[in-house]
Amino acid sequence: MSGGWAAKELCELGASVLVLEAGPMIVPERDYGEHLPPHEMTYRGWNDRKALAAEQPVQRDCYACDEVARKFFVNDIENPYTTDPDKPFSWIRGRQVGGRSIMWARQSYRLSDLDFEANLKDGNGVDWPLRYAELAPWYDHVEAFAGISGRAEGLPQLPDGVFLPPMEMSCVEAQVRDGIARAYGDDRRMTIGRTAVLTVDHEGRRACHYCGPCHRGCITRSYFSSINATLPAAEATGRLVLRPNSVVAEVLWDPRSSRVSGVRVVDAESHDELEFTGRTVFLAASALESTRLLLNSKSSDFPDGLANSSGVLGKYLMDHTMGVGAHASFDGYEDRVIRGRRPNGIYIARFANVTEPRSDFLRGYGYQGSASRAGWWRGESMAGFGADFKNELLSPGPWSFGIEGFGECLPREENHVRLDPEQVDKWGIPTLRISCAWGDNERAMMRQAAEDAAEMLEAGGGRDISIDYQLLPPGLTIHEMGTARMGRDPATSVLNAHNQAWDAPNLFVVDGACMTSSACQNPSLTYMALAARASHYAVDASRRGEL
Ligand SMILES: Cc1cc2nc3c(=O)[nH]c(=O)nc-3n(C[C@H](O)[C@H](O)[C@H](O)COP(=O)(O)OP(=O)(O)OC[C@H]3O[C@@H](n4cnc5c(N)ncnc54)[C@H](O)[C@@H]3O)c2cc1C
Ligand code: SF4
């Protein structure tokens, strides 16, 4: 995701760019499968459970790792990692051209100064070296190209963006939105999800036709991914060279010039070792992979990993808390059906410690969810027999609505990664040992999130409300971030305000590793904005002779 942005911006600014990608090339006409009907799939779209258990015991926990999309998730045996025995971490990864931008759920929200100032105000982590005003033009820049559909709400904690027309809420969602507005006034706001899916034709890409299983690819290029959008733009400049199957093992450091000189690569297929040199190196291998690379790049100047003079490389790992919310049934609207498969849900903006102060935890959470009508599979738990039973299942069932909280995770030093002293991956590269657990703040926050979820469904007219409280292990929200954080002080951070390593002027880390705090919004839009901003900074600095 972030690598595609760096490639596009750098190429468009006139740089010659070599993109090294560990995994294979993806050919949409061959590899995407969003239009495959269930009867053409061996497991009808579910999965080959034996193969999953043997090859993807971690990835199978991700809802999107289905029969078609499984090939976009890593093989866990070839790409191992270890965890502390009592601290499970589900590391969900994609290893192909396009990375996880192929399977992501496309929810795209801006951070605000509430987020950029939080560390400074409550003393957790270090202060972000930038504020919203500096990033806002870059959010505009990436949104305008990617195409984000959504509705402007004027909320300071969830800044509006450059939006394409919003998708429509269903009747039950609209009812709950109005119920929340009646009960909480301006304190709580439900809006339609802001999503990187085109509602109108845009930048040569076609509007979405609501077919639904986006995690299997999108042949009409209606959602934003590196393959659908940024890499073609980079390629169009004639300055991009893309080398798939190129596993970067190490960033090379030149002690004489105090600069990085290039990378050592293992060819994924032949296992041959290669070296590529360059004036500037951008790491965008995803938060933990970029940090793993830096930790593995040791020299006499950096015995504990490249760019790690602060000693904080690998520390302050974060993810969002998930698995907590509520759902309810709704009466009425029996004559209304949902047409198409809207690839988007609703969003309830953060209110805890914004409009509603809380004394038992810091920071807050937003909610995502959607309303639906039960389908024929409700017959699994219903008594019945014969033609009448089947006919009954042919009509849509009752309405229900579920919402789930996404909570902020504090940056804490003890949540960290380091190199495993013994284990290597299929390409002989040391793997990560991950140590991460939720803290008291995250648990207290999620208890409140569950109660608030139930209250809002009640305010919206729901009945038979039940609370879901199954806090997922870290990693499984798939928003892992931090471990090479930005900061104002080289003694306590790895990167400066421009994603540039304090210790190496021609090294940039432009993925989620740079995050100084997690906020509670889905993070990828922020990675995109930061990657674009860093790319422009690098080209300007190079032109000034500083790189
Ligand atoms: C099912 C799912 C749903 C999601 N939903 C959302 C959402 O709604 N909103 C949101 O904001 N985020 C979402 N995410 C998270 C989002 O996908 C990631 O935040 C985003 O893709 C991270 O971008 P990235 O560039 O850092 O990493 P990636 O997209 O993972 O790309 C990293 C690339 O680096 C390559 N690579 C790794 N190691 C090496 C190496 N050593 N050498 C060479 N190449 C290497 C990988 O093969 C990959 O192509 C979701 C993710 C998944 C899987
Ligand atoms: S973005 Fe739209 S057209 Fe593309 S796969 Fe998703 S639902 Fe289908």
Coordinates of C-alpha atoms and ligand atoms in Angstrom, one line a residue:
M1 CA 0.0 0.0 0.0
S2 CA 2.5 2.7 1.1
G3 CA 5.2 1.4 -1.3
G4 CA 2.8 2.0 -4.2
W5 CA 2.4 5.6 -3.1
A6 CA 6.1 6.2 -2.8
A7 CA 6.7 4.7 -6.2
K8 CA 4.0 6.9 -7.8
E9 CA 5.0 10.1 -6.2
L10 CA 8.8 9.6 -6.8
C11 CA 8.3 8.6 -10.4
E12 CA 6.0 11.5 -11.1
L13 CA 8.5 13.9 -9.6
G14 CA 11.1 12.6 -12.0
A15 CA 13.1 10.0 -10.0
S16 CA 14.0 6.6 -11.4
V17 CA 12.5 4.0 -9.0
L18 CA 13.3 0.3 -8.5
V19 CA 10.5 -1.4 -6.5
L20 CA 11.7 -4.6 -4.9
E21 CA 8.8 -6.9 -3.9
A22 CA 9.2 -10.1 -2.0
G23 CA 6.3 -11.9 -3.5
P24 CA 5.1 -12.7 -7.0
M25 CA 3.4 -10.5 -9.6
I26 CA -0.4 -10.4 -9.5
V27 CA -2.3 -10.5 -12.8
P28 CA -5.8 -9.3 -12.2
E29 CA -7.3 -11.3 -15.2
R30 CA -5.8 -14.4 -13.8
D31 CA -5.7 -13.9 -10.1
Y32 CA -8.8 -11.9 -9.1
G33 CA -11.9 -13.9 -8.3
E34 CA -14.7 -11.6 -7.1
H35 CA -17.1 -12.8 -9.8
L36 CA -16.6 -16.5 -9.3
P37 CA -20.0 -18.1 -8.3
P38 CA -19.9 -20.5 -5.4
H39 CA -20.7 -23.6 -7.6
E40 CA -17.5 -23.0 -9.5
M41 CA -15.4 -23.2 -6.3
T42 CA -14.4 -26.6 -4.9
Y43 CA -15.4 -25.6 -1.3
R44 CA -18.2 -23.2 -2.5
G45 CA -16.1 -20.3 -1.3
W46 CA -15.5 -21.5 2.2
N47 CA -12.1 -23.2 2.4
D48 CA -9.8 -26.2 2.2
R49 CA -9.5 -26.6 5.9
K50 CA -6.7 -29.2 5.7
A51 CA -4.6 -26.9 3.6
L52 CA -5.2 -24.0 5.9
A53 CA -4.2 -26.0 8.9
A54 CA -1.0 -27.1 7.2
E55 CA 0.0 -23.9 5.5
Q56 CA -1.8 -21.0 7.0
P57 CA -2.7 -21.7 10.7
V58 CA -2.4 -18.0 11.5
Q59 CA -3.8 -16.4 8.3
R60 CA -7.0 -18.6 8.5
D61 CA -8.2 -16.5 11.5
C62 CA -8.6 -13.6 9.1
Y63 CA -12.2 -13.4 7.8
A64 CA -10.9 -12.5 4.3
C65 CA -8.7 -15.6 4.0
D66 CA -11.3 -17.6 2.0
E67 CA -11.0 -20.1 -0.8
V68 CA -10.3 -17.5 -3.5
A69 CA -8.4 -14.9 -1.4
R70 CA -6.2 -17.4 0.4
K71 CA -3.5 -17.0 -2.2
F72 CA -3.1 -13.4 -1.2
F73 CA -2.2 -14.3 2.4
V74 CA 1.3 -15.6 3.3
N75 CA 2.3 -19.2 3.9
D76 CA 2.9 -19.2 7.7
I77 CA 5.3 -22.1 7.5
E78 CA 7.6 -20.2 5.0
N79 CA 7.2 -17.0 7.0
P80 CA 7.4 -18.0 10.6
Y81 CA 7.6 -15.8 13.7
T82 CA 7.5 -16.5 17.4
T83 CA 5.6 -15.0 20.3
D84 CA 5.8 -15.1 24.1
P85 CA 3.9 -18.2 25.1
D86 CA 1.3 -16.2 27.1
K87 CA 1.0 -13.4 24.5
P88 CA -0.6 -14.5 21.3
F89 CA -0.2 -12.2 18.3
S90 CA -1.9 -12.9 15.0
W91 CA 0.3 -11.4 12.3
I92 CA -1.8 -11.3 9.1
R93 CA 0.3 -10.6 6.0
G94 CA 0.1 -10.4 2.2
R95 CA 3.2 -11.1 0.1
Q96 CA 2.7 -10.2 -3.5
V97 CA 2.8 -7.1 -5.7
G98 CA 0.1 -4.9 -4.1
G99 CA 0.6 -6.4 -0.6
R100 CA -2.5 -6.2 1.6
S101 CA -4.0 -3.4 -0.5
I102 CA -5.6 -6.2 -2.4
M103 CA -7.5 -7.7 0.5
W104 CA -8.1 -4.6 2.8
A105 CA -11.6 -3.5 3.8
R106 CA -10.9 0.1 2.5
Q107 CA -12.2 2.0 5.5
S108 CA -10.4 5.4 5.3
Y109 CA -10.5 8.0 8.0
R110 CA -8.3 11.0 8.8
L111 CA -6.6 11.5 12.2
S112 CA -7.1 14.9 13.8
D113 CA -5.2 17.0 16.3
L114 CA -7.0 15.1 19.1
D115 CA -4.8 12.2 18.0
F116 CA -1.6 14.1 17.1
E117 CA -1.7 15.9 20.5
A118 CA -2.7 13.0 22.7
N119 CA 0.7 11.7 23.6
L120 CA 1.9 15.1 24.6
K121 CA -1.2 15.8 26.7
D122 CA -1.4 12.6 28.6
G123 CA 2.3 11.7 28.6
N124 CA 2.2 8.3 26.9
G125 CA 4.7 7.7 24.2
V126 CA 6.5 10.8 22.6
D127 CA 5.0 13.8 20.9
W128 CA 4.2 13.5 17.2
P129 CA 6.5 15.7 15.3
L130 CA 3.7 17.1 13.2
R131 CA 0.2 18.4 13.5
Y132 CA -3.0 18.0 11.5
A133 CA -2.5 21.2 9.5
E134 CA 0.8 19.8 8.1
L135 CA -0.8 16.5 7.0
A136 CA -4.2 17.9 5.8
P137 CA -2.9 18.8 2.3
W138 CA -1.4 15.4 1.9
Y139 CA -4.7 13.7 3.0
D140 CA -6.3 15.9 0.3
H141 CA -3.7 14.8 -2.2
V142 CA -4.1 11.0 -1.6
E143 CA -7.9 11.1 -1.3
A144 CA -8.2 13.0 -4.5
F145 CA -6.3 10.3 -6.4
A146 CA -7.5 7.2 -4.5
G147 CA -11.2 8.2 -4.5
I148 CA -12.8 8.0 -1.1
S149 CA -16.6 8.0 -0.9
G150 CA -18.1 9.5 2.2
R151 CA -20.2 12.2 3.8
A152 CA -18.9 15.5 5.3
E153 CA -20.0 15.7 9.0
G154 CA -18.0 18.7 10.3
L155 CA -16.7 16.7 13.3
P156 CA -13.4 18.1 14.6
Q157 CA -12.2 14.6 15.8
L158 CA -12.9 13.1 12.4
P159 CA -11.9 15.7 9.8
D160 CA -13.8 15.7 6.5
G161 CA -11.9 15.0 3.3
V162 CA -12.1 15.2 -0.5
F163 CA -15.1 12.9 -0.9
L164 CA -16.9 11.2 -3.8
P165 CA -20.6 10.9 -3.3
P166 CA -21.5 8.8 -0.2
M167 CA -23.1 5.4 -0.4
E168 CA -26.6 5.0 1.0
M169 CA -27.6 3.7 4.4
S170 CA -30.2 1.0 4.6
C171 CA -33.6 1.8 6.2
V172 CA -32.6 0.2 9.5
E173 CA -29.2 2.0 9.6
A174 CA -31.0 5.3 8.9
Q175 CA -33.4 4.6 11.7
V176 CA -30.6 3.9 14.2
R177 CA -28.7 7.0 13.0
D178 CA -31.8 9.1 13.8
G179 CA -32.4 7.3 17.1
I180 CA -28.8 8.1 18.2
A181 CA -29.2 11.7 17.1
R182 CA -32.4 12.0 19.2
A183 CA -30.8 10.4 22.2
Y184 CA -27.4 12.0 22.2
G185 CA -27.8 15.2 20.2
D186 CA -24.5 16.3 18.7
D187 CA -22.4 14.1 21.1
R188 CA -22.6 11.0 19.0
R189 CA -22.7 10.8 15.3
M190 CA -23.3 7.9 13.0
T191 CA -22.3 8.4 9.4
I192 CA -21.9 6.1 6.3
G193 CA -18.4 4.5 6.2
R194 CA -15.7 6.5 4.4
T195 CA -14.3 4.0 2.0
A196 CA -11.8 3.8 -0.8
V197 CA -14.4 2.6 -3.3
L198 CA -15.5 4.6 -6.2
T199 CA -19.2 5.7 -6.3
V200 CA -18.6 7.4 -9.7
D201 CA -16.0 6.8 -12.4
H202 CA -12.8 8.4 -11.3
E203 CA -9.2 8.8 -12.6
G204 CA -9.8 6.3 -15.4
R205 CA -11.3 3.7 -13.0
R206 CA -15.0 2.5 -13.1
A207 CA -17.6 3.0 -10.4
C208 CA -18.3 0.1 -8.2
H209 CA -21.1 -2.3 -9.2
Y210 CA -21.8 -3.7 -5.7
C211 CA -20.8 -7.3 -6.4
G212 CA -19.4 -7.6 -2.9
P213 CA -16.4 -9.9 -2.3
C214 CA -13.8 -7.2 -2.7
H215 CA -11.1 -9.1 -0.8
R216 CA -10.8 -11.4 -3.9
G217 CA -9.8 -8.5 -6.2
C218 CA -11.7 -6.0 -8.4
I219 CA -11.4 -6.3 -12.1
T220 CA -13.1 -2.9 -12.7
R221 CA -10.5 -1.3 -10.4
S222 CA -13.3 0.3 -8.4
Y223 CA -11.5 0.1 -5.1
F224 CA -8.1 1.6 -4.3
S225 CA -5.2 -0.8 -4.3
S226 CA -1.6 -0.4 -5.4
I227 CA -2.3 -2.7 -8.4
N228 CA -5.5 -0.8 -9.3
A229 CA -4.2 2.7 -9.0
T230 CA -0.7 3.7 -7.8
L231 CA 1.6 1.2 -9.6
P232 CA -0.1 1.8 -13.0
A233 CA 0.4 5.6 -12.4
A234 CA 4.1 5.0 -11.6
E235 CA 4.5 2.7 -14.6
A236 CA 3.0 5.3 -16.9
T237 CA 5.9 7.6 -16.2
G238 CA 8.3 5.2 -17.8
R239 CA 10.6 5.5 -14.8
L240 CA 9.5 2.5 -12.8
V241 CA 11.3 -0.9 -12.7
L242 CA 9.4 -3.5 -10.7
R243 CA 11.2 -6.6 -9.6
P244 CA 8.9 -9.2 -8.0
N245 CA 10.2 -12.2 -6.1
S246 CA 12.9 -10.0 -4.5
V247 CA 13.2 -10.6 -0.8
V248 CA 15.1 -7.7 0.8
A249 CA 17.3 -9.2 3.5
E250 CA 19.3 -6.2 4.6
V251 CA 19.8 -2.5 4.1
L252 CA 23.5 -1.8 3.3
W253 CA 25.3 0.9 5.3
D254 CA 28.4 2.7 4.1
P255 CA 30.4 3.8 7.1
R256 CA 32.6 6.1 5.1
S257 CA 29.8 8.3 3.8
S258 CA 27.4 7.6 6.8
R259 CA 24.6 6.8 4.3
V260 CA 22.8 3.7 3.2
S261 CA 24.1 2.5 -0.1
G262 CA 21.5 0.0 -1.2
V263 CA 20.0 -3.4 -0.3
R264 CA 21.0 -7.0 -0.2
V265 CA 18.3 -9.2 -1.8
V266 CA 17.6 -12.9 -1.9
D267 CA 15.8 -14.0 -5.1
A268 CA 12.6 -15.7 -3.8
E269 CA 12.7 -18.4 -6.5
S270 CA 16.5 -19.2 -7.1
H271 CA 17.7 -18.1 -3.6
D272 CA 20.5 -16.2 -5.4
E273 CA 21.9 -13.2 -3.5
L274 CA 21.9 -9.9 -5.3
E275 CA 22.8 -6.3 -4.4
F276 CA 21.1 -3.2 -5.6
T277 CA 22.5 0.3 -5.0
G278 CA 20.6 3.5 -4.9
R279 CA 20.9 7.1 -3.9
T280 CA 17.9 6.8 -1.5
V281 CA 16.2 3.8 0.1
F282 CA 12.5 3.8 1.0
L283 CA 11.3 1.0 3.2
A284 CA 7.6 0.2 2.8
A285 CA 7.5 -3.5 3.7
S286 CA 4.7 -3.0 6.3
A287 CA 5.3 -2.0 9.9
L288 CA 6.9 -5.1 11.3
E289 CA 8.7 -6.2 8.1
S290 CA 10.4 -2.9 7.8
T291 CA 11.5 -3.0 11.4
R292 CA 12.7 -6.6 10.9
L293 CA 14.8 -5.4 8.0
L294 CA 16.4 -2.6 10.1
L295 CA 17.0 -5.0 13.0
N296 CA 18.7 -7.4 10.6
S297 CA 20.9 -4.6 9.1
K298 CA 23.8 -4.6 11.6
S299 CA 27.2 -2.9 11.3
S300 CA 29.9 -1.7 13.6
D301 CA 28.1 1.7 13.6
F302 CA 24.8 0.1 14.4
P303 CA 25.3 -3.2 16.2
D304 CA 21.6 -3.3 17.4
G305 CA 20.1 -2.6 14.0
L306 CA 20.3 0.2 11.4
A307 CA 19.1 3.6 12.5
N308 CA 18.7 2.4 16.1
S309 CA 21.0 4.8 17.9
S310 CA 18.0 5.7 20.1
G311 CA 17.5 2.0 21.1
V312 CA 13.7 2.4 20.5
L313 CA 13.6 0.4 17.2
G314 CA 11.2 -2.5 17.6
K315 CA 9.5 -0.9 20.6
Y316 CA 6.0 0.7 21.0
L317 CA 4.1 -1.8 18.9
M318 CA 0.4 -1.0 18.6
D319 CA -2.8 -2.5 17.0
H320 CA -6.4 -1.6 17.6
T321 CA -8.7 -3.5 20.0
M322 CA -11.6 -5.3 18.3
G323 CA -14.1 -8.0 19.0
V324 CA -16.3 -6.0 21.3
G325 CA -19.7 -4.6 20.4
A326 CA -23.4 -5.4 20.3
H327 CA -26.1 -6.5 18.0
A328 CA -29.9 -6.3 17.9
S329 CA -33.0 -7.3 16.0
F330 CA -35.3 -4.8 14.3
D331 CA -39.0 -5.0 13.6
G332 CA -40.7 -3.4 10.6
Y333 CA -39.4 -2.8 7.1
E334 CA -40.4 -6.4 6.2
D335 CA -41.3 -5.1 2.8
R336 CA -37.8 -3.7 2.3
V337 CA -34.9 -5.6 0.9
I338 CA -31.2 -4.8 0.4
R339 CA -30.3 -4.6 -3.3
G340 CA -26.7 -5.3 -4.3
R341 CA -23.8 -6.0 -1.9
R342 CA -22.7 -2.6 -0.7
P343 CA -19.0 -2.9 0.0
N344 CA -19.1 -0.7 3.1
G345 CA -20.8 -0.2 6.4
I346 CA -21.5 2.6 8.8
Y347 CA -19.2 4.5 11.2
I348 CA -19.8 6.0 14.6
A349 CA -17.2 8.6 15.3
R350 CA -15.3 8.6 18.6
F351 CA -17.2 10.3 21.4
A352 CA -15.4 8.9 24.5
N353 CA -13.1 11.6 25.9
V354 CA -14.2 13.9 23.1
T355 CA -17.8 15.0 23.8
E356 CA -18.2 12.6 26.8
P357 CA -15.3 12.6 29.3
R358 CA -14.4 9.3 31.0
S359 CA -12.4 9.0 34.2
D360 CA -11.6 5.2 33.9
F361 CA -9.5 5.2 30.7
L362 CA -7.6 7.5 28.3
R363 CA -8.5 8.0 24.6
G364 CA -11.4 6.3 22.9
Y365 CA -13.0 4.2 20.2
G366 CA -15.1 4.4 17.0
Y367 CA -17.6 1.8 15.8
Q368 CA -18.1 0.0 12.5
G369 CA -21.0 -2.2 11.5
S370 CA -24.0 -2.7 9.2
A371 CA -27.6 -3.8 9.1
S372 CA -28.7 -6.9 7.2
R373 CA -31.5 -9.3 6.7
A374 CA -31.0 -13.0 7.5
G375 CA -30.6 -15.2 4.5
W376 CA -31.4 -18.9 3.7
W377 CA -28.7 -20.1 6.0
R378 CA -30.9 -19.2 9.0
G379 CA -32.5 -22.6 8.2
E380 CA -29.5 -24.2 9.9
S381 CA -31.0 -23.4 13.2
M382 CA -34.7 -23.6 12.4
A383 CA -37.1 -26.5 12.6
G384 CA -38.7 -27.3 9.3
F385 CA -39.1 -29.8 6.4
G386 CA -39.9 -30.0 2.7
A387 CA -41.1 -27.5 0.1
D388 CA -42.8 -25.1 2.5
F389 CA -39.7 -24.9 4.6
K390 CA -37.5 -24.2 1.6
N391 CA -40.0 -21.6 0.2
E392 CA -40.0 -19.8 3.6
L393 CA -36.2 -19.6 3.4
L394 CA -36.4 -18.1 -0.1
S395 CA -37.7 -14.9 1.3
P396 CA -35.4 -12.6 3.3
G397 CA -35.4 -13.1 7.1
P398 CA -35.6 -10.5 9.9
W399 CA -33.5 -7.4 10.1
S400 CA -30.5 -7.2 12.5
F401 CA -27.8 -4.7 13.1
G402 CA -24.3 -5.2 14.7
I403 CA -21.7 -2.6 15.6
E404 CA -18.2 -3.3 16.7
G405 CA -15.8 -1.0 18.6
F406 CA -12.3 -0.2 17.3
G407 CA -10.3 1.1 20.3
E408 CA -7.1 3.0 20.6
C409 CA -4.0 1.2 21.9
L410 CA -1.5 3.2 24.0
P411 CA 2.1 3.2 22.8
R412 CA 3.9 1.1 25.5
E413 CA 7.6 0.2 25.5
E414 CA 7.0 -3.4 26.6
N415 CA 5.0 -4.1 23.5
H416 CA 7.9 -4.9 21.1
V417 CA 9.5 -7.0 18.5
R418 CA 13.1 -8.3 18.3
L419 CA 15.0 -10.7 16.1
D420 CA 14.6 -14.3 17.1
P421 CA 18.1 -15.6 17.9
E422 CA 17.5 -19.0 16.4
Q423 CA 14.8 -19.0 13.7
V424 CA 15.1 -18.1 10.1
D425 CA 12.5 -18.0 7.3
K426 CA 12.5 -19.9 4.0
W427 CA 15.1 -17.4 2.6
G428 CA 17.5 -17.7 5.6
I429 CA 16.5 -14.3 7.1
P430 CA 16.1 -14.1 10.9
T431 CA 12.5 -13.9 11.9
L432 CA 10.7 -11.8 14.5
R433 CA 9.9 -12.6 18.1
I434 CA 6.8 -10.5 19.0
S435 CA 5.8 -9.7 22.5
C436 CA 2.5 -7.8 22.8
A437 CA -0.5 -7.7 25.1
W438 CA -3.4 -5.4 25.8
G439 CA -3.1 -3.3 28.9
D440 CA -5.5 -2.2 31.6
N441 CA -6.4 1.0 29.6
E442 CA -7.5 -1.0 26.5
R443 CA -9.5 -3.5 28.6
A444 CA -11.3 -0.7 30.5
M445 CA -12.0 1.1 27.3
M446 CA -13.5 -1.9 25.6
R447 CA -15.8 -2.7 28.6
Q448 CA -17.3 0.8 28.2
A449 CA -17.4 0.3 24.4
A450 CA -19.6 -2.8 24.8
E451 CA -22.1 -1.0 27.0
D452 CA -22.2 2.1 24.8
A453 CA -22.8 -0.1 21.8
A454 CA -25.9 -1.8 23.4
E455 CA -27.3 1.6 24.5
M456 CA -27.0 3.0 21.0
L457 CA -28.8 0.1 19.4
E458 CA -31.5 0.5 22.0
A459 CA -31.8 4.2 21.2
G460 CA -32.1 3.2 17.6
G461 CA -35.1 1.0 18.4
G462 CA -33.4 -2.5 18.5
R463 CA -34.8 -5.4 20.5
D464 CA -33.1 -8.6 21.9
I465 CA -29.9 -6.7 22.3
S466 CA -26.9 -8.8 23.1
I467 CA -23.4 -7.7 23.9
D468 CA -20.4 -9.3 22.2
Y469 CA -17.2 -9.3 24.3
Q470 CA -14.5 -11.4 22.8
L471 CA -11.5 -9.2 22.7
L472 CA -9.4 -10.4 19.8
P473 CA -5.6 -10.9 20.3
P474 CA -3.3 -8.1 19.2
G475 CA -2.6 -8.4 15.4
L476 CA -6.0 -9.6 14.4
T477 CA -7.4 -6.1 13.8
I478 CA -4.6 -6.1 11.1
H479 CA -3.6 -2.5 12.0
E480 CA -0.2 -3.3 13.5
M481 CA 1.9 -0.1 13.7
G482 CA 4.7 1.6 15.4
T483 CA 8.2 0.0 16.2
A484 CA 10.2 2.7 14.2
R485 CA 8.3 5.7 15.4
M486 CA 8.5 9.4 14.4
G487 CA 9.5 12.0 16.9
R488 CA 11.0 15.3 17.7
D489 CA 14.1 14.0 19.4
P490 CA 16.7 11.5 17.9
A491 CA 17.3 10.2 21.4
T492 CA 13.8 8.8 21.6
S493 CA 12.6 8.2 18.1
V494 CA 13.8 6.5 14.9
L495 CA 12.4 8.9 12.3
N496 CA 12.0 12.6 12.1
A497 CA 8.8 14.5 10.9
H498 CA 9.5 13.5 7.3
N499 CA 9.8 9.7 7.9
Q500 CA 13.6 10.2 7.4
A501 CA 15.9 8.2 9.7
W502 CA 17.6 10.5 12.1
D503 CA 20.7 8.3 11.7
A504 CA 20.8 8.1 7.9
P505 CA 19.6 11.0 5.7
N506 CA 18.9 8.9 2.6
L507 CA 16.8 6.3 4.4
F508 CA 13.0 6.7 4.7
V509 CA 10.5 4.4 6.4
V510 CA 7.0 5.2 5.0
D511 CA 4.7 2.5 6.3
G512 CA 2.9 2.0 9.6
A513 CA 6.2 1.5 11.5
C514 CA 6.4 5.3 11.7
M515 CA 3.3 5.7 13.8
T516 CA 3.8 7.5 17.1
S517 CA 0.4 6.7 18.5
S518 CA -2.4 4.6 17.0
A519 CA -5.6 6.8 17.3
C520 CA -8.7 4.6 16.9
Q521 CA -9.3 5.2 13.2
N522 CA -8.3 2.7 10.5
P523 CA -4.7 3.8 9.8
S524 CA -3.9 3.1 6.1
L525 CA -5.1 6.5 4.8
T526 CA -2.6 8.1 7.2
Y527 CA 0.2 5.8 5.9
M528 CA -0.7 7.0 2.3
A529 CA -0.6 10.7 3.2
L530 CA 2.7 10.3 5.1
A531 CA 4.3 8.2 2.3
A532 CA 3.3 10.9 -0.3
R533 CA 4.6 13.7 1.9
A534 CA 7.9 11.9 2.6
S535 CA 8.4 11.3 -1.2
H536 CA 8.0 14.9 -2.0
Y537 CA 10.3 15.9 0.8
A538 CA 13.0 13.5 -0.4
V539 CA 12.9 14.8 -3.9
D540 CA 13.0 18.4 -2.7
A541 CA 15.9 17.6 -0.4
S542 CA 17.7 15.8 -3.1
R543 CA 17.3 18.8 -5.4
R544 CA 18.7 21.0 -2.6
G545 CA 21.7 18.6 -2.5
E546 CA 20.9 17.4 1.0
L547 CA 20.5 13.7 0.1
Ligands
LIG1 C1 -8.6 -8.2 5.5 C2 -7.9 -6.9 5.8 C3 -8.8 -5.8 6.0 C4 -8.2 -4.5 6.2 N1 -9.0 -3.5 6.3 C5 -8.5 -2.2 6.5 C6 -9.3 -1.1 6.5 O1 -10.5 -1.2 6.3 N2 -8.7 0.1 6.6 C7 -7.4 0.3 6.8 O2 -6.9 1.4 7.0 N3 -6.6 -0.8 6.8 C8 -7.1 -2.0 6.7 N4 -6.3 -3.1 6.6 C9 -4.8 -2.9 6.9 C10 -4.1 -2.5 5.6 O3 -4.2 -3.5 4.6 C11 -2.6 -2.2 6.0 O4 -2.6 -1.2 7.0 C12 -1.9 -1.7 4.8 O5 -1.9 -2.6 3.7 C13 -0.4 -1.5 5.2 O6 0.3 -1.0 4.1 P1 1.8 -1.3 4.0 O7 2.3 -0.7 2.7 O8 2.5 -0.9 5.2 O9 2.0 -2.9 4.0 P2 1.4 -4.0 3.0 O10 0.2 -3.6 2.2 O11 1.4 -5.3 3.8 O12 2.6 -4.1 1.9 C14 3.9 -4.5 2.2 C15 4.6 -5.1 1.0 O13 6.0 -5.3 1.3 C16 6.3 -6.5 0.8 N5 7.5 -7.0 1.6 C17 7.5 -7.4 2.9 N6 8.7 -7.8 3.3 C18 9.5 -7.6 2.2 C19 10.9 -7.8 2.0 N7 11.7 -8.3 2.9 N8 11.4 -7.5 0.8 C20 10.6 -7.0 -0.2 N9 9.3 -6.8 -0.1 C21 8.7 -7.1 1.1 C22 5.1 -7.4 0.9 O14 5.2 -8.5 0.1 C23 4.0 -6.4 0.6 O15 3.8 -6.4 -0.8 C24 -6.8 -4.4 6.3 C25 -6.0 -5.5 6.1 C26 -6.5 -6.8 5.8 C27 -5.6 -7.9 5.5
SF4_2 S1 -15.2 -2.5 -5.2 FE1 -17.3 -2.8 -6.0 S2 -17.0 -3.7 -8.1 FE2 -15.0 -3.9 -7.0 S3 -15.1 -6.0 -6.0 FE3 -15.9 -4.5 -4.5 S4 -18.1 -4.5 -4.8 FE4 -17.2 -5.4 -6.6

